[in-house]
Amino acid sequence: MSGRITFILTFAVVLCALSLVNSQYQARRQFIELERAQAAARQLDIEWAQLQLDQSTLGKHARIEANARRDLHMVAVSPDRTQYLTTGGK
């Protein structure tokens, strides 16, 4: 009877040890996955900041005006080229 109890206790200790090893492995794996996700989040934050900077640069009025003049051959409105519409007889 004593041998049987020893066998059962030994088996229980081995199962507990295997369970501990498995839980440590899972914890390490999840920690590595967390680190990768945090690194990806930091990279996305950097890209987002760069895109915001690009958007503010591309949206400046002076740049838009220069592109309109150069690419579309547009000019600013002058008083001699302005037509005024009035309501009524004149």
Tab-separated table of N, CA, C and O in Angstrom:
chain	number	residue	atom	x	y	z
A	1	MET	N	0.813	-1.189	0.000
A	1	MET	CA	0.000	0.000	0.000
A	1	MET	C	0.861	1.259	0.000
A	1	MET	O	0.523	2.221	-0.679
A	2	SER	N	1.968	1.231	0.722
A	2	SER	CA	2.859	2.379	0.802
A	2	SER	C	3.503	2.664	-0.552
A	2	SER	O	3.706	3.822	-0.914
A	3	GLY	N	3.797	1.628	-1.314
A	3	GLY	CA	4.379	1.796	-2.636
A	3	GLY	C	3.407	2.432	-3.607
A	3	GLY	O	3.782	3.214	-4.478
A	4	ARG	N	2.153	2.097	-3.419
A	4	ARG	CA	1.128	2.664	-4.289
A	4	ARG	C	0.948	4.163	-4.012
A	4	ARG	O	0.794	4.962	-4.944
A	5	ILE	N	0.949	4.546	-2.764
A	5	ILE	CA	0.820	5.956	-2.397
A	5	ILE	C	2.034	6.732	-2.897
A	5	ILE	O	1.910	7.842	-3.423
A	6	THR	N	3.218	6.137	-2.783
A	6	THR	CA	4.435	6.783	-3.266
A	6	THR	C	4.350	7.001	-4.773
A	6	THR	O	4.718	8.061	-5.287
A	7	PHE	N	3.864	5.987	-5.478
A	7	PHE	CA	3.719	6.107	-6.925
A	7	PHE	C	2.731	7.219	-7.281
A	7	PHE	O	2.994	8.037	-8.176
A	8	ILE	N	1.614	7.292	-6.598
A	8	ILE	CA	0.598	8.316	-6.875
A	8	ILE	C	1.155	9.708	-6.577
A	8	ILE	O	0.979	10.646	-7.368
A	9	LEU	N	1.863	9.844	-5.441
A	9	LEU	CA	2.437	11.142	-5.101
A	9	LEU	C	3.532	11.554	-6.091
A	9	LEU	O	3.625	12.720	-6.469
A	10	THR	N	4.351	10.587	-6.504
A	10	THR	CA	5.392	10.869	-7.493
A	10	THR	C	4.760	11.301	-8.815
A	10	THR	O	5.208	12.252	-9.455
A	11	PHE	N	3.719	10.597	-9.212
A	11	PHE	CA	3.011	10.940	-10.442
A	11	PHE	C	2.412	12.349	-10.342
A	11	PHE	O	2.493	13.138	-11.293
A	12	ALA	N	1.852	12.697	-9.191
A	12	ALA	CA	1.272	14.030	-8.985
A	12	ALA	C	2.359	15.104	-9.031
A	12	ALA	O	2.153	16.181	-9.621
A	13	VAL	N	3.518	14.816	-8.436
A	13	VAL	CA	4.613	15.789	-8.453
A	13	VAL	C	5.121	16.001	-9.883
A	13	VAL	O	5.395	17.127	-10.305
A	14	VAL	N	5.223	14.922	-10.648
A	14	VAL	CA	5.670	15.028	-12.040
A	14	VAL	C	4.654	15.829	-12.849
A	14	VAL	O	5.025	16.691	-13.660
A	15	LEU	N	3.375	15.591	-12.647
A	15	LEU	CA	2.348	16.363	-13.351
A	15	LEU	C	2.419	17.842	-12.972
A	15	LEU	O	2.295	18.717	-13.844
A	16	CYS	N	2.624	18.132	-11.692
A	16	CYS	CA	2.753	19.530	-11.265
A	16	CYS	C	3.981	20.179	-11.897
A	16	CYS	O	3.928	21.336	-12.324
A	17	ALA	N	5.086	19.449	-11.962
A	17	ALA	CA	6.301	19.994	-12.559
A	17	ALA	C	6.086	20.268	-14.045
A	17	ALA	O	6.499	21.316	-14.557
A	18	LEU	N	5.465	19.337	-14.743
A	18	LEU	CA	5.185	19.549	-16.167
A	18	LEU	C	4.226	20.719	-16.377
A	18	LEU	O	4.378	21.505	-17.318
A	19	SER	N	3.250	20.839	-15.501
A	19	SER	CA	2.326	21.958	-15.588
A	19	SER	C	3.053	23.280	-15.366
A	19	SER	O	2.781	24.269	-16.057
A	20	LEU	N	3.975	23.320	-14.413
A	20	LEU	CA	4.753	24.523	-14.143
A	20	LEU	C	5.614	24.890	-15.345
A	20	LEU	O	5.666	26.056	-15.752
A	21	VAL	N	6.279	23.908	-15.938
A	21	VAL	CA	7.109	24.162	-17.113
A	21	VAL	C	6.257	24.693	-18.257
A	21	VAL	O	6.627	25.658	-18.940
A	22	ASN	N	5.098	24.108	-18.460
A	22	ASN	CA	4.209	24.549	-19.535
A	22	ASN	C	3.715	25.971	-19.287
A	22	ASN	O	3.681	26.790	-20.211
A	23	SER	N	3.342	26.297	-18.057
A	23	SER	CA	2.851	27.653	-17.780
A	23	SER	C	3.969	28.681	-17.933
A	23	SER	O	3.723	29.793	-18.427
A	24	GLN	N	5.187	28.352	-17.554
A	24	GLN	CA	6.305	29.282	-17.762
A	24	GLN	C	6.578	29.483	-19.250
A	24	GLN	O	6.850	30.605	-19.694
A	25	TYR	N	6.500	28.425	-20.011
A	25	TYR	CA	6.685	28.533	-21.459
A	25	TYR	C	5.619	29.438	-22.065
A	25	TYR	O	5.921	30.313	-22.887
A	26	GLN	N	4.363	29.232	-21.670
A	26	GLN	CA	3.274	30.061	-22.191
A	26	GLN	C	3.468	31.526	-21.800
A	26	GLN	O	3.227	32.433	-22.609
A	27	ALA	N	3.902	31.763	-20.553
A	27	ALA	CA	4.117	33.139	-20.100
A	27	ALA	C	5.223	33.802	-20.907
A	27	ALA	O	5.104	34.970	-21.308
A	28	ARG	N	6.306	33.097	-21.166
A	28	ARG	CA	7.398	33.659	-21.974
A	28	ARG	C	6.939	33.946	-23.396
A	28	ARG	O	7.277	34.974	-23.981
A	29	ARG	N	6.192	33.030	-23.950
A	29	ARG	CA	5.701	33.205	-25.320
A	29	ARG	C	4.775	34.421	-25.406
A	29	ARG	O	4.876	35.226	-26.332
A	30	GLN	N	3.900	34.581	-24.443
A	30	GLN	CA	2.995	35.722	-24.442
A	30	GLN	C	3.751	37.027	-24.191
A	30	GLN	O	3.390	38.069	-24.746
A	31	PHE	N	4.798	36.974	-23.358
A	31	PHE	CA	5.601	38.170	-23.124
A	31	PHE	C	6.308	38.604	-24.404
A	31	PHE	O	6.350	39.793	-24.731
A	32	ILE	N	6.844	37.652	-25.144
A	32	ILE	CA	7.497	37.961	-26.417
A	32	ILE	C	6.478	38.551	-27.402
A	32	ILE	O	6.757	39.525	-28.105
A	33	GLU	N	5.289	37.981	-27.426
A	33	GLU	CA	4.239	38.498	-28.302
A	33	GLU	C	3.849	39.924	-27.896
A	33	GLU	O	3.631	40.789	-28.750
A	34	LEU	N	3.788	40.178	-26.595
A	34	LEU	CA	3.485	41.523	-26.102
A	34	LEU	C	4.570	42.513	-26.513
A	34	LEU	O	4.265	43.624	-26.958
A	35	GLU	N	5.825	42.123	-26.393
A	35	GLU	CA	6.930	42.995	-26.792
A	35	GLU	C	6.864	43.317	-28.284
A	35	GLU	O	7.088	44.453	-28.687
A	36	ARG	N	6.556	42.329	-29.089
A	36	ARG	CA	6.430	42.557	-30.530
A	36	ARG	C	5.286	43.510	-30.835
A	36	ARG	O	5.399	44.401	-31.688
A	37	ALA	N	4.158	43.334	-30.150
A	37	ALA	CA	3.009	44.215	-30.370
A	37	ALA	C	3.333	45.644	-29.942
A	37	ALA	O	2.942	46.606	-30.621
A	38	GLN	N	4.054	45.801	-28.837
A	38	GLN	CA	4.429	47.137	-28.391
A	38	GLN	C	5.407	47.788	-29.365
A	38	GLN	O	5.315	48.987	-29.639
A	39	ALA	N	6.334	47.005	-29.913
A	39	ALA	CA	7.264	47.546	-30.909
A	39	ALA	C	6.509	47.971	-32.167
A	39	ALA	O	6.792	49.023	-32.750
A	40	ALA	N	5.543	47.170	-32.580
A	40	ALA	CA	4.739	47.529	-33.749
A	40	ALA	C	3.924	48.793	-33.471
A	40	ALA	O	3.789	49.655	-34.355
A	41	ALA	N	3.405	48.924	-32.266
A	41	ALA	CA	2.643	50.122	-31.915
A	41	ALA	C	3.545	51.360	-31.938
A	41	ALA	O	3.124	52.422	-32.414
A	42	ARG	N	4.761	51.225	-31.430
A	42	ARG	CA	5.694	52.357	-31.470
A	42	ARG	C	6.017	52.736	-32.914
A	42	ARG	O	6.072	53.923	-33.255
A	43	GLN	N	6.204	51.745	-33.764
A	43	GLN	CA	6.496	52.019	-35.178
A	43	GLN	C	5.316	52.713	-35.848
A	43	GLN	O	5.498	53.648	-36.624
A	44	LEU	N	4.106	52.278	-35.537
A	44	LEU	CA	2.914	52.917	-36.103
A	44	LEU	C	2.772	54.353	-35.603
A	44	LEU	O	2.339	55.237	-36.361
A	45	ASP	N	3.122	54.599	-34.338
A	45	ASP	CA	3.088	55.967	-33.818
A	45	ASP	C	4.075	56.861	-34.560
A	45	ASP	O	3.766	58.015	-34.882
A	46	ILE	N	5.250	56.324	-34.850
A	46	ILE	CA	6.256	57.090	-35.593
A	46	ILE	C	5.751	57.397	-36.998
A	46	ILE	O	5.849	58.530	-37.485
A	47	GLU	N	5.181	56.397	-37.655
A	47	GLU	CA	4.647	56.602	-38.999
A	47	GLU	C	3.499	57.609	-38.986
A	47	GLU	O	3.378	58.436	-39.893
A	48	TRP	N	2.646	57.549	-37.956
A	48	TRP	CA	1.530	58.483	-37.851
A	48	TRP	C	2.036	59.910	-37.702
A	48	TRP	O	1.523	60.829	-38.348
A	49	ALA	N	3.041	60.098	-36.865
A	49	ALA	CA	3.603	61.440	-36.694
A	49	ALA	C	4.211	61.944	-38.003
A	49	ALA	O	4.060	63.116	-38.355
A	50	GLN	N	4.879	61.059	-38.740
A	50	GLN	CA	5.465	61.446	-40.027
A	50	GLN	C	4.383	61.816	-41.035
A	50	GLN	O	4.519	62.796	-41.773
A	51	LEU	N	3.304	61.054	-41.044
A	51	LEU	CA	2.201	61.370	-41.960
A	51	LEU	C	1.538	62.689	-41.606
A	51	LEU	O	1.155	63.458	-42.502
A	52	GLN	N	1.400	62.975	-40.318
A	52	GLN	CA	0.832	64.264	-39.923
A	52	GLN	C	1.737	65.415	-40.345
A	52	GLN	O	1.257	66.451	-40.802
A	53	LEU	N	3.039	65.221	-40.211
A	53	LEU	CA	3.983	66.248	-40.645
A	53	LEU	C	3.901	66.448	-42.153
A	53	LEU	O	3.876	67.586	-42.638
A	54	ASP	N	3.844	65.342	-42.894
A	54	ASP	CA	3.711	65.439	-44.350
A	54	ASP	C	2.418	66.154	-44.741
A	54	ASP	O	2.407	66.982	-45.655
A	55	GLN	N	1.332	65.845	-44.048
A	55	GLN	CA	0.054	66.470	-44.369
A	55	GLN	C	0.101	67.966	-44.102
A	55	GLN	O	-0.394	68.760	-44.907
A	56	SER	N	0.715	68.354	-43.001
A	56	SER	CA	0.774	69.793	-42.712
A	56	SER	C	1.671	70.514	-43.719
A	56	SER	O	1.397	71.649	-44.097
A	57	THR	N	2.733	69.836	-44.170
A	57	THR	CA	3.610	70.446	-45.161
A	57	THR	C	2.915	70.567	-46.509
A	57	THR	O	3.002	71.610	-47.171
A	58	LEU	N	2.230	69.511	-46.920
A	58	LEU	CA	1.571	69.528	-48.226
A	58	LEU	C	0.367	70.456	-48.257
A	58	LEU	O	-0.045	70.900	-49.332
A	59	GLY	N	-0.204	70.747	-47.116
A	59	GLY	CA	-1.402	71.570	-47.090
A	59	GLY	C	-1.146	73.051	-46.909
A	59	GLY	O	-2.092	73.822	-46.807
A	60	LYS	N	0.095	73.478	-46.878
A	60	LYS	CA	0.386	74.895	-46.683
A	60	LYS	C	-0.044	75.689	-47.921
A	60	LYS	O	0.126	75.259	-49.053
A	61	HIS	N	-0.587	76.871	-47.655
A	61	HIS	CA	-1.135	77.688	-48.736
A	61	HIS	C	-0.072	78.107	-49.746
A	61	HIS	O	-0.334	78.126	-50.951
A	62	ALA	N	1.108	78.408	-49.294
A	62	ALA	CA	2.161	78.844	-50.215
A	62	ALA	C	2.525	77.720	-51.179
A	62	ALA	O	2.741	77.958	-52.376
A	63	ARG	N	2.562	76.490	-50.692
A	63	ARG	CA	2.890	75.354	-51.561
A	63	ARG	C	1.769	75.106	-52.567
A	63	ARG	O	2.021	74.848	-53.745
A	64	ILE	N	0.538	75.198	-52.091
A	64	ILE	CA	-0.597	75.001	-52.997
A	64	ILE	C	-0.609	76.082	-54.067
A	64	ILE	O	-0.824	75.811	-55.258
A	65	GLU	N	-0.357	77.316	-53.663
A	65	GLU	CA	-0.335	78.413	-54.630
A	65	GLU	C	0.796	78.245	-55.633
A	65	GLU	O	0.607	78.450	-56.841
A	66	ALA	N	1.971	77.829	-55.175
A	66	ALA	CA	3.099	77.617	-56.092
A	66	ALA	C	2.794	76.500	-57.078
A	66	ALA	O	3.104	76.614	-58.277
A	67	ASN	N	2.175	75.428	-56.621
A	67	ASN	CA	1.803	74.331	-57.529
A	67	ASN	C	0.747	74.788	-58.532
A	67	ASN	O	0.796	74.396	-59.708
A	68	ALA	N	-0.193	75.594	-58.080
A	68	ALA	CA	-1.229	76.083	-58.997
A	68	ALA	C	-0.616	76.977	-60.070
A	68	ALA	O	-0.986	76.893	-61.250
A	69	ARG	N	0.309	77.824	-59.683
A	69	ARG	CA	0.969	78.690	-60.672
A	69	ARG	C	1.829	77.873	-61.643
A	69	ARG	O	1.800	78.097	-62.838
A	70	ARG	N	2.591	76.953	-61.123
A	70	ARG	CA	3.535	76.204	-61.952
A	70	ARG	C	2.824	75.155	-62.824
A	70	ARG	O	3.020	75.107	-64.029
A	71	ASP	N	1.994	74.323	-62.224
A	71	ASP	CA	1.402	73.199	-62.952
A	71	ASP	C	0.157	73.586	-63.744
A	71	ASP	O	-0.065	73.085	-64.847
A	72	LEU	N	-0.661	74.446	-63.179
A	72	LEU	CA	-1.924	74.786	-63.817
A	72	LEU	C	-1.903	76.152	-64.490
A	72	LEU	O	-2.907	76.570	-65.064
A	73	HIS	N	-0.792	76.865	-64.378
A	73	HIS	CA	-0.637	78.186	-64.978
A	73	HIS	C	-1.732	79.138	-64.516
A	73	HIS	O	-2.279	79.912	-65.307
A	74	MET	N	-2.035	79.091	-63.251
A	74	MET	CA	-3.048	79.973	-62.686
A	74	MET	C	-2.369	81.245	-62.179
A	74	MET	O	-1.212	81.236	-61.798
A	75	VAL	N	-3.125	82.341	-62.207
A	75	VAL	CA	-2.612	83.616	-61.700
A	75	VAL	C	-3.631	84.187	-60.713
A	75	VAL	O	-4.818	83.859	-60.758
A	76	ALA	N	-3.146	85.046	-59.868
A	76	ALA	CA	-4.037	85.677	-58.897
A	76	ALA	C	-4.986	86.626	-59.608
A	76	ALA	O	-4.663	87.188	-60.657
A	77	VAL	N	-6.134	86.841	-59.035
A	77	VAL	CA	-7.135	87.720	-59.627
A	77	VAL	C	-6.699	89.163	-59.407
A	77	VAL	O	-6.311	89.562	-58.321
A	78	SER	N	-6.750	89.945	-60.472
A	78	SER	CA	-6.413	91.373	-60.381
A	78	SER	C	-7.683	92.179	-60.637
A	78	SER	O	-8.623	91.703	-61.271
A	79	PRO	N	-7.705	93.425	-60.183
A	79	PRO	CA	-8.921	94.234	-60.376
A	79	PRO	C	-9.279	94.451	-61.841
A	79	PRO	O	-10.463	94.566	-62.180
A	80	ASP	N	-8.301	94.520	-62.752
A	80	ASP	CA	-8.630	94.759	-64.155
A	80	ASP	C	-9.235	93.520	-64.817
A	80	ASP	O	-9.860	93.619	-65.866
A	81	ARG	N	-9.061	92.331	-64.210
A	81	ARG	CA	-9.633	91.100	-64.774
A	81	ARG	C	-10.906	90.672	-64.051
A	81	ARG	O	-11.480	89.642	-64.349
A	82	THR	N	-11.346	91.468	-63.109
A	82	THR	CA	-12.505	91.098	-62.303
A	82	THR	C	-13.771	91.635	-62.946
A	82	THR	O	-13.818	92.798	-63.393
A	83	GLN	N	-14.777	90.833	-63.005
A	83	GLN	CA	-16.088	91.234	-63.510
A	83	GLN	C	-17.042	91.249	-62.328
A	83	GLN	O	-17.131	90.270	-61.596
A	84	TYR	N	-17.759	92.345	-62.171
A	84	TYR	CA	-18.700	92.482	-61.077
A	84	TYR	C	-20.111	92.347	-61.634
A	84	TYR	O	-20.466	92.953	-62.623
A	85	LEU	N	-20.906	91.546	-61.017
A	85	LEU	CA	-22.300	91.354	-61.430
A	85	LEU	C	-23.181	92.096	-60.453
A	85	LEU	O	-23.020	92.014	-59.240
A	86	THR	N	-24.113	92.829	-61.009
A	86	THR	CA	-25.052	93.563	-60.178
A	86	THR	C	-26.462	93.151	-60.555
A	86	THR	O	-26.734	92.740	-61.682
A	87	THR	N	-27.325	93.262	-59.606
A	87	THR	CA	-28.722	92.974	-59.889
A	87	THR	C	-29.424	94.271	-60.269
A	87	THR	O	-29.092	95.345	-59.781
A	88	GLY	N	-30.331	94.206	-61.157
A	88	GLY	CA	-31.074	95.394	-61.550
A	88	GLY	C	-30.826	95.725	-63.012
A	88	GLY	O	-30.300	94.958	-63.805
A	89	GLY	N	-31.178	96.942	-63.384
A	89	GLY	CA	-31.138	97.360	-64.771
A	89	GLY	C	-29.769	97.758	-65.266
A	89	GLY	O	-29.538	97.827	-66.449
A	90	LYS	N	-28.855	98.118	-64.463
A	90	LYS	CA	-27.598	98.636	-64.971
A	90	LYS	C	-26.568	97.589	-64.995
A	90	LYS	O	-25.950	96.930	-64.502
